[in-house]
Short mmCIF file of C-alpha atoms in Angstrom, two decimals:
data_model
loop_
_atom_site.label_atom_id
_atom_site.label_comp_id
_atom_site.label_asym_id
_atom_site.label_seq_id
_atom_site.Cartn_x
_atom_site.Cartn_y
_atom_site.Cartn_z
CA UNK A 1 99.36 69.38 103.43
CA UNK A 2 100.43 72.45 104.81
CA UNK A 3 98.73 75.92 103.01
CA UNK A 4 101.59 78.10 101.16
CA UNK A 5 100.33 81.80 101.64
CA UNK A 6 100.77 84.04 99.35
CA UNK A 7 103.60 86.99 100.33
CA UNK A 8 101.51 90.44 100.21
CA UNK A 9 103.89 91.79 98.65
CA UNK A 10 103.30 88.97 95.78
CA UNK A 11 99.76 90.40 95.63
CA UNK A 12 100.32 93.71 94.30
CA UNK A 13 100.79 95.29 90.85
CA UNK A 14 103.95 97.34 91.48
CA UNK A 15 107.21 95.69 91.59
CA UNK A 16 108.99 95.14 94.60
CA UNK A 17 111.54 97.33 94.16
CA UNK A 18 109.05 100.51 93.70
CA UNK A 19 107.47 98.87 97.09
CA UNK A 20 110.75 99.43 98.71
CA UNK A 21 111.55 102.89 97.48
CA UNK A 22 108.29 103.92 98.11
CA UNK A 23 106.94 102.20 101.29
CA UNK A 24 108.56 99.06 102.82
CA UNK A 25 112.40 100.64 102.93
CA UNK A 26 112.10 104.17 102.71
CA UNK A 27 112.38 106.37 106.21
CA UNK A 28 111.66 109.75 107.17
CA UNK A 29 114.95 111.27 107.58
CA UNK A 30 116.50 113.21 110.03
CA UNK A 31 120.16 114.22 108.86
CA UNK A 32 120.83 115.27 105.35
CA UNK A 33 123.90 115.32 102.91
CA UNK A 34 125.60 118.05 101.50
CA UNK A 35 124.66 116.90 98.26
CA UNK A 36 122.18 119.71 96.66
CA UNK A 37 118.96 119.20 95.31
CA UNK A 38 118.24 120.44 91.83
CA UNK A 39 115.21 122.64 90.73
CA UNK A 40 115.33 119.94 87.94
CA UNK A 41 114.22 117.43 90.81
CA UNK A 42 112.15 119.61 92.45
CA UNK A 43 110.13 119.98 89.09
CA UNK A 44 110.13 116.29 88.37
CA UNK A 45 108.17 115.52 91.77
CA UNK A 46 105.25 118.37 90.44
CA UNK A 47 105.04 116.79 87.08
CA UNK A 48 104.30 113.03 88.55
CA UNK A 49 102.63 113.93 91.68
CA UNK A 50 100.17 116.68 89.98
CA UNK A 51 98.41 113.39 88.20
CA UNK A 52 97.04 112.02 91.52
CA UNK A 53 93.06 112.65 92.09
CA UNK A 54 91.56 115.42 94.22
CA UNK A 55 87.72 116.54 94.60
CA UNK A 56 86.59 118.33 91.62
CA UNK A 57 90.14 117.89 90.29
CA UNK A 58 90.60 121.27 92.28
CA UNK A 59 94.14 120.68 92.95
CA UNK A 60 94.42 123.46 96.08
CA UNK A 61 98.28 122.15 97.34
CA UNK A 62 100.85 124.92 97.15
CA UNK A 63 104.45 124.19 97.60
CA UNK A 64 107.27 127.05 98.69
CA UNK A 65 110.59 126.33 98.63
CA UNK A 66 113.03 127.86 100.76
CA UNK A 67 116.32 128.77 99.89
CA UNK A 68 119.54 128.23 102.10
CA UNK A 69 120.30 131.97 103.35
CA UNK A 70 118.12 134.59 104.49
CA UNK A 71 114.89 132.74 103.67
CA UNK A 72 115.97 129.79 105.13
CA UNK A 73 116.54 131.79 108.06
CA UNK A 74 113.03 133.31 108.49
CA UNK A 75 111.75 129.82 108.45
CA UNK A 76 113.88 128.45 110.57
CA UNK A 77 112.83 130.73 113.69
CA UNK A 78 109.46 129.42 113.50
CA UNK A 79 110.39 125.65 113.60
CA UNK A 80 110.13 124.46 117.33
CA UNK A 81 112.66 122.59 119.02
CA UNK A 82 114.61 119.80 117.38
CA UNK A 83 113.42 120.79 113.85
CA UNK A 84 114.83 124.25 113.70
CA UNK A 85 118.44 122.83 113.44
CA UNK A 86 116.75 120.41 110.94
CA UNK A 87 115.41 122.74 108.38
CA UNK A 88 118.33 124.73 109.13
CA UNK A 89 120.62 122.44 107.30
CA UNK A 90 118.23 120.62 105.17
CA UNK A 91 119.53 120.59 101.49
CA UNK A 92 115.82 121.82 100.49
CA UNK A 93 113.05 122.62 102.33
CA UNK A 94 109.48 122.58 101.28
CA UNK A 95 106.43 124.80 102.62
CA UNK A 96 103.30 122.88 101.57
CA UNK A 97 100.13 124.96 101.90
CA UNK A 98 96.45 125.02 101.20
CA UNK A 99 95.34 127.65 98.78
CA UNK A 100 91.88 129.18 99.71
CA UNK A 101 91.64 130.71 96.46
CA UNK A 102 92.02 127.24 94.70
CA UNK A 103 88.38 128.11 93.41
CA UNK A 104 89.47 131.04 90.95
CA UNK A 105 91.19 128.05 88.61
CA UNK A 106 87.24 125.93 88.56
CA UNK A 107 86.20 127.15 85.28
CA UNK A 108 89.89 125.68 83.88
CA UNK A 109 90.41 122.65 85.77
CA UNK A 110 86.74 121.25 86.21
CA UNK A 111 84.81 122.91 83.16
CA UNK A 112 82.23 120.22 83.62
CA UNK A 113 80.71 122.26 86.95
CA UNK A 114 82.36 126.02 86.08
CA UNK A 115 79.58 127.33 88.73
CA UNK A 116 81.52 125.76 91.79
CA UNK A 117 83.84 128.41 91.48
CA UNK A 118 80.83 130.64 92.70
CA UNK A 119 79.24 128.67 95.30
CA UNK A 120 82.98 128.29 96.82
CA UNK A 121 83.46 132.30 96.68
CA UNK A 122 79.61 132.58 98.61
CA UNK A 123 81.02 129.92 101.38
CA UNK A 124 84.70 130.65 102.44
CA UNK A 125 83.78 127.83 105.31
CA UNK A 126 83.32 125.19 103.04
CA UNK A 127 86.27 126.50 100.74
CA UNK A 128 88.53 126.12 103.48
CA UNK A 129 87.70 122.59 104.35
CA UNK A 130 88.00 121.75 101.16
CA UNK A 131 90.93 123.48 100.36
CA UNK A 132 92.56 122.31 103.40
CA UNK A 133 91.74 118.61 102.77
CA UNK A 134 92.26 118.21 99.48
CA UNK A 135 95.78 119.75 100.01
CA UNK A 136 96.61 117.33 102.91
CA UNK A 137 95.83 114.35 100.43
CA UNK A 138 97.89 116.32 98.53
CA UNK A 139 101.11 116.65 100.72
CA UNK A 140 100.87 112.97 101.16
CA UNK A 141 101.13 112.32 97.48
CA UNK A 142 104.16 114.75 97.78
CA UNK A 143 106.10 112.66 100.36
CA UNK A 144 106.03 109.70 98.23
CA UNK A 145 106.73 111.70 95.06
CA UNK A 146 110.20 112.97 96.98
CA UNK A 147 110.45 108.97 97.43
CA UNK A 148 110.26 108.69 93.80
CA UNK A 149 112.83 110.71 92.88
CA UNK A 150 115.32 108.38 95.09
CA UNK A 151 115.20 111.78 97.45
CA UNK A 152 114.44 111.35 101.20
CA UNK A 153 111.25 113.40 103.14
CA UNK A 154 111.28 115.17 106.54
CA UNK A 155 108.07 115.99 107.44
CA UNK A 156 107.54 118.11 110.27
CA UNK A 157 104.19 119.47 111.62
CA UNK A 158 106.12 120.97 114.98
CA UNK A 159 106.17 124.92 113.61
CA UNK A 160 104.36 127.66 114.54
CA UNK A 161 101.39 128.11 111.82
CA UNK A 162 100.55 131.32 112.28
CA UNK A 163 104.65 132.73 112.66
CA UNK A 164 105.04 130.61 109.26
CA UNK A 165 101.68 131.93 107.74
CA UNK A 166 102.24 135.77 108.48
CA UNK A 167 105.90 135.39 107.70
CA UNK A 168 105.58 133.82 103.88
CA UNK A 169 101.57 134.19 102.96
CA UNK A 170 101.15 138.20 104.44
CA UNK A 171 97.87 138.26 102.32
CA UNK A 172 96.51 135.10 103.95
CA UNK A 173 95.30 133.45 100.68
CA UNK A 174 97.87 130.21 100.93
CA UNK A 175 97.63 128.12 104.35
CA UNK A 176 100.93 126.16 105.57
CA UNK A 177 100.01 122.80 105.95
CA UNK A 178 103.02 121.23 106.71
CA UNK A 179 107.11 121.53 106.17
CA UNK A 180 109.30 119.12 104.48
CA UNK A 181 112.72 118.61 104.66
CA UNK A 182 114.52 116.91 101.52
CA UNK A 183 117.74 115.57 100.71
CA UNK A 184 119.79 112.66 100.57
CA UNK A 185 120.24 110.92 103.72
CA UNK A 186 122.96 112.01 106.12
CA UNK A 187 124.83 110.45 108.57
CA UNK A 188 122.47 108.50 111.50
CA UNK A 189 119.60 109.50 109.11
CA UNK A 190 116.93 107.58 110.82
CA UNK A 191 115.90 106.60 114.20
CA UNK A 192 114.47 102.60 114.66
CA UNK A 193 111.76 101.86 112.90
CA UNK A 194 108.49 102.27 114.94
CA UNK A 195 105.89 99.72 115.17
CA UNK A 196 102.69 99.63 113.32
CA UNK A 197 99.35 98.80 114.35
CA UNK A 198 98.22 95.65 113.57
CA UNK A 199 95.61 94.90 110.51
CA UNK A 200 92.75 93.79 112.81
CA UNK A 201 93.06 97.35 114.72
CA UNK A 202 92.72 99.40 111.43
CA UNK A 203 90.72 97.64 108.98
CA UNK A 204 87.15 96.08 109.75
CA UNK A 205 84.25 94.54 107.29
CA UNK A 206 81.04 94.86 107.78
CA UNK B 1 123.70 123.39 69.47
CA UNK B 2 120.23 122.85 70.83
CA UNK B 3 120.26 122.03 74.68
CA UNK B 4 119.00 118.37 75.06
CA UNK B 5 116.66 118.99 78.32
CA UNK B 6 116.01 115.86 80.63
CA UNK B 7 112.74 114.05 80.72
CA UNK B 8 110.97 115.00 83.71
CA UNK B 9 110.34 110.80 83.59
CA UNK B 10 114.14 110.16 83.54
CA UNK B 11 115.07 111.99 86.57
CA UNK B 12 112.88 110.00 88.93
CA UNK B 13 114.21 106.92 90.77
CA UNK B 14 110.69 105.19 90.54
CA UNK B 15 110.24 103.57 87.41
CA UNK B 16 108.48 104.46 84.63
CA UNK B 17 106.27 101.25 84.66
CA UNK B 18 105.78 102.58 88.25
CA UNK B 19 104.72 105.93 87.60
CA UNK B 20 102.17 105.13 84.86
CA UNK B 21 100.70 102.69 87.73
CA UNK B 22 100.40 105.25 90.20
CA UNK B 23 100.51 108.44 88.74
CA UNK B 24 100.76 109.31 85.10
CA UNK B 25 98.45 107.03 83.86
CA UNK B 26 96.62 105.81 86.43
CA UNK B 27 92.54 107.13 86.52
CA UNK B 28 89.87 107.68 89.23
CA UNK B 29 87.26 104.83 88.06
CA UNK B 30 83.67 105.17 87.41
CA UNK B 31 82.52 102.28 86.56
CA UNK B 32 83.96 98.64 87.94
CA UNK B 33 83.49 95.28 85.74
CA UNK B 34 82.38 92.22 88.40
CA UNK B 35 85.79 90.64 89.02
CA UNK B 36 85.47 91.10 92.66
CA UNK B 37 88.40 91.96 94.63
CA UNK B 38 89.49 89.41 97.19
CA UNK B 39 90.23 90.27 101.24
CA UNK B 40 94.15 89.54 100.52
CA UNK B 41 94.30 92.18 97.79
CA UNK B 42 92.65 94.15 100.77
CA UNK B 43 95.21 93.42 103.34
CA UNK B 44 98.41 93.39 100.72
CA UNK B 45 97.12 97.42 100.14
CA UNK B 46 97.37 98.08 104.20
CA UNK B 47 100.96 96.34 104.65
CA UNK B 48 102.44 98.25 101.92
CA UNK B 49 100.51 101.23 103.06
CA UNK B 50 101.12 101.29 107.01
CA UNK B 51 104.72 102.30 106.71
CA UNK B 52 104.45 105.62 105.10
CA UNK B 53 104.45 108.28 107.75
CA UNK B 54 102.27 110.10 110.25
CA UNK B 55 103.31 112.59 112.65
CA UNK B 56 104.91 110.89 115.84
CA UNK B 57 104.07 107.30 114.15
CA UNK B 58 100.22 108.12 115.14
CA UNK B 59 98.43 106.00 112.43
CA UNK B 60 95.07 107.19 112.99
CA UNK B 61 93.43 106.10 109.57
CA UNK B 62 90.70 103.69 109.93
CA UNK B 63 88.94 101.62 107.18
CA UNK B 64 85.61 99.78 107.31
CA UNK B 65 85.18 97.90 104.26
CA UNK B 66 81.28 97.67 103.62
CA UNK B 67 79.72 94.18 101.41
CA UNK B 68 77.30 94.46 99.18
CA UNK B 69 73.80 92.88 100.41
CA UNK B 70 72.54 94.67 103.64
CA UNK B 71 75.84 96.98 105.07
CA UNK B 72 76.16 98.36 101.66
CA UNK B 73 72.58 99.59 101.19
CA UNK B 74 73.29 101.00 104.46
CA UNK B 75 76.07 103.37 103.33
CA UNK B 76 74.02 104.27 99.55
CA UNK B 77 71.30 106.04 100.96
CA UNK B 78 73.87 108.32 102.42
CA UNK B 79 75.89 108.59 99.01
CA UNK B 80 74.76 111.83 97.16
CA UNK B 81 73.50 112.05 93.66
CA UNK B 82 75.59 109.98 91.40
CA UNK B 83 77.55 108.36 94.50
CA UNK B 84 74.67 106.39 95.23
CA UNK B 85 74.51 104.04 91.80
CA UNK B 86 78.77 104.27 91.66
CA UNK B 87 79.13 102.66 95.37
CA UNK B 88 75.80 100.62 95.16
CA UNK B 89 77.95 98.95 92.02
CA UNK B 90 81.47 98.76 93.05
CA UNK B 91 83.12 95.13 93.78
CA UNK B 92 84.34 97.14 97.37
CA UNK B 93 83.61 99.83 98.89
CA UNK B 94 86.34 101.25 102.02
CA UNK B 95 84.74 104.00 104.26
CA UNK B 96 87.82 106.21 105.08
CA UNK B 97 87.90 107.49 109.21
CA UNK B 98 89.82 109.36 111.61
CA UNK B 99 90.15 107.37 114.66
CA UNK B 100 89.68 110.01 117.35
CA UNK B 101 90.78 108.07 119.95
CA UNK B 102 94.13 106.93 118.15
CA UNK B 103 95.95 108.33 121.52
CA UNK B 104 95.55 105.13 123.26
CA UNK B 105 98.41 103.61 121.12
CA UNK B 106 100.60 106.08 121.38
CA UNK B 107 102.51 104.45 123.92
CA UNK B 108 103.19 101.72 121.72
CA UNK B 109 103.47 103.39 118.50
CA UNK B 110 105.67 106.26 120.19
CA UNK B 111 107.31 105.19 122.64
CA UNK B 112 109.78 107.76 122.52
CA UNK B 113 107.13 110.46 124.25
CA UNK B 114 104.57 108.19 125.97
CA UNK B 115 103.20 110.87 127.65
CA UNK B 116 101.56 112.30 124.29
CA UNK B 117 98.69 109.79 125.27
CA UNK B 118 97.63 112.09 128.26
CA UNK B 119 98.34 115.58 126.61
CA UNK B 120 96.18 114.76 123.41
CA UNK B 121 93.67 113.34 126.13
CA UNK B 122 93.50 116.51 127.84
CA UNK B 123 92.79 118.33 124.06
CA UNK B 124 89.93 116.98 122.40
CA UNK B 125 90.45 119.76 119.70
CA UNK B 126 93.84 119.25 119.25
CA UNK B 127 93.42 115.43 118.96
CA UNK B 128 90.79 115.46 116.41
CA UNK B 129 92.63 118.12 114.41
CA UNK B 130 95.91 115.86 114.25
CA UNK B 131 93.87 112.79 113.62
CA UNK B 132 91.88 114.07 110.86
CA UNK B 133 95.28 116.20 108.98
CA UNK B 134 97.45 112.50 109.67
CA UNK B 135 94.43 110.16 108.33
CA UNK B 136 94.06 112.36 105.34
CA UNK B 137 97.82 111.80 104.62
CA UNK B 138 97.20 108.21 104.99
CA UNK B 139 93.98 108.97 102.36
CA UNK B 140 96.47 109.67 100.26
CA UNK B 141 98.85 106.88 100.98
CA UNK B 142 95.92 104.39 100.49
CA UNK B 143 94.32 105.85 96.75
CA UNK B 144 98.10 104.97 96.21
CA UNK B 145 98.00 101.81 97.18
CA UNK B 146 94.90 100.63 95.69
CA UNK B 147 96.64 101.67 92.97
CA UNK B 148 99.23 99.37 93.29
CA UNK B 149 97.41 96.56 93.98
CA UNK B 150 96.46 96.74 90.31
CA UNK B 151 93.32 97.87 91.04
CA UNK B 152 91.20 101.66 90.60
CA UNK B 153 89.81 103.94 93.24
CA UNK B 154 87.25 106.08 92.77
CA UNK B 155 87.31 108.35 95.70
CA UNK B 156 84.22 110.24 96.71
CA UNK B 157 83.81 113.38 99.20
CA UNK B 158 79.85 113.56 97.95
CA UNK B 159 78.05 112.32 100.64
CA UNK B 160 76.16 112.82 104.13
CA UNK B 161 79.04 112.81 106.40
CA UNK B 162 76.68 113.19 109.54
CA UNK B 163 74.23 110.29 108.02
CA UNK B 164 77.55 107.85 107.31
CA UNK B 165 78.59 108.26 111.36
CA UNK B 166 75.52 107.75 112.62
CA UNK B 167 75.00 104.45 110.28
CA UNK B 168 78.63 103.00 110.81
CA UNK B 169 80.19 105.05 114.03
CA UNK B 170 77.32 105.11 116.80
CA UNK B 171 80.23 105.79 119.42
CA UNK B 172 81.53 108.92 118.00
CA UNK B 173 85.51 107.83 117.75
CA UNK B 174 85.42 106.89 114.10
CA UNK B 175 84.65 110.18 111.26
CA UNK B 176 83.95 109.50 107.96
CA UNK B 177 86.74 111.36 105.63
CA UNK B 178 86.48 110.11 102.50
CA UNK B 179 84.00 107.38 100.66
CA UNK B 180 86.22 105.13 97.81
CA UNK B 181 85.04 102.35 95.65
CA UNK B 182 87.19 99.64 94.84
CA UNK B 183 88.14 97.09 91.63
CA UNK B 184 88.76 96.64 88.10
CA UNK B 185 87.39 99.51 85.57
CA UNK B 186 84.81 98.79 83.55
CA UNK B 187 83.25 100.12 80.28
CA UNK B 188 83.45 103.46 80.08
CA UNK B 189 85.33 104.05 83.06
CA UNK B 190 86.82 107.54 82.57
CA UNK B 191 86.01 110.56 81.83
CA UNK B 192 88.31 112.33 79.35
CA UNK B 193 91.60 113.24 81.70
CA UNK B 194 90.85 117.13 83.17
CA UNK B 195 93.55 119.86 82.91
CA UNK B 196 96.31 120.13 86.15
CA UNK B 197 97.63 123.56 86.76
CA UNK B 198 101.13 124.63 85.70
CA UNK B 199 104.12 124.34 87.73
CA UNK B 200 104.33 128.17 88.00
CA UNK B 201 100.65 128.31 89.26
CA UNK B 202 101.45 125.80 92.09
CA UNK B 203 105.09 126.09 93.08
CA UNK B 204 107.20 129.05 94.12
CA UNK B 205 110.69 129.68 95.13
CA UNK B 206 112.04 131.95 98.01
#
């Protein structure tokens, strides 16, 4: 008798349709609507995503948003090719960045270990890598919490750091990580999908 | 007339059901019962996972899965301090990499700009930076996904990252970025839930 398999998708916890809107349907996009997004929005994707774990609950992602107009338009001359028009017209656009003064909030957000807000201060090396990946787990929570709220991401790492850095964060305390266009999807939103790598070239067991 | 304000909950497309799951109720696990977790749960959390994006489609997260028996006493004596018993314990154990040689697939991942496999070949620095800010996303991606496989994470960054390599990645192309353990919580799982920051410490508008 033949073997029925079970779908992967059959596997999992979360319904199908959050699989979708999350993951299996959802695109980066490249075109945007003129249909705004609220602050309202904006503040429901902090209040999920904030819940997701980071080292030491430390918590070091910043987000900036940039406003259509003049502050739009600083950004936009540091975005390189292609993604300058982009973040030009994007509804909202998001500056996520790595705080390397997370460390001051330690005594409030991990009172269990107040004394790694110390012995983060006597090693900015150290605070920086961890700032820096705890963030970046961070900003990936973020693209899926822009998913959530039925909004589409446009992540772009092709800026110039330092131009965006010196430009928004003079005092060199917050760290751009990466920019992210958000919006409803415009017209020709999305290029084909891309292939994948197969499970056998990710994942091994030993 | 008192202004009825919007649950943050209500303005998200995801589901509530879906955002307890993933986010708002969902807990880094200490302790696992023995319901072991099978290699299809496994793969179902890397086909949901694998679409969510990486800059220019690069995909360089790599996962070794480690048993328990032989590989995983192995990877304990590298855990630090309470690691150790936690992973020694857990039904499965994923060690998170950065695949530093994730150019080679460029050309079929990206097949847009091909020639990305020779200029990240010509910049070792560059290439590792971009593989381990992408994998990190896809850190974040997979805690997610474990999560909606119905199952907990408990992520750990406390361990010997040089000692892990050596053990696991003899060749040098794999790194070690994050340590999680893997299954159903067990007694005492949690620790009570720790404090986030406020939306005004994290997020600003320009």
């Amino acid at each position: 008798m033949p073997q029925t398999l079970a779908r992967h998708e059959d596997l999992l916890a979360l319904s199908e349709e959050a699989q979708k809107l999350l993951f299996t349907e959802a695109r980066s996009a490249n075109t945007f609507t003129d249909e705004p997004v609220t602050d309202e929005q904006l503040r429901a994707i902090f209040e999920l995503t904030k819940w997701a774990p980071t080292a030491a609950n430390t918590q070091p992602l910043r987000v900036l948003y940039v406003a259509k107009g003049e502050a739009r338009d600083r950004l936009v001359q540091h975005m390189l090719g292609n993604n300058a028009a982009k973040t030009a017209a994007a509804p909202a656009v998001a500056v996520l960045a790595a705080d390397l003064g997370f460390h001051e909030h330690v005594p409030h957000v991990f009172p269990i270990r107040p004394e790694l807000k110390d012995s983060f201060e006597a090693d900015p090396e150290r605070r920086e890598a961890h700032a820096r990946f705890n963030a970046t787990l961070q900003a990936g929570y973020f693209l899926l919490g822009v998913r959530a709220a039925g909004l589409a991401a446009g992540p772009m790492a092709g800026y110039d750091g330092d131009g965006v850095d010196g430009e928004f964060f003079p005092d060199g305390r917050w760290k751009a990580i990466l920019v992210v266009n958000i919006g409803h999807p415009g017209e020709n939103a999305w290029f084909p999908r891309l292939p994948r790598l197969e499970y056998d070239q990710v994942v091994r067991h030993v």
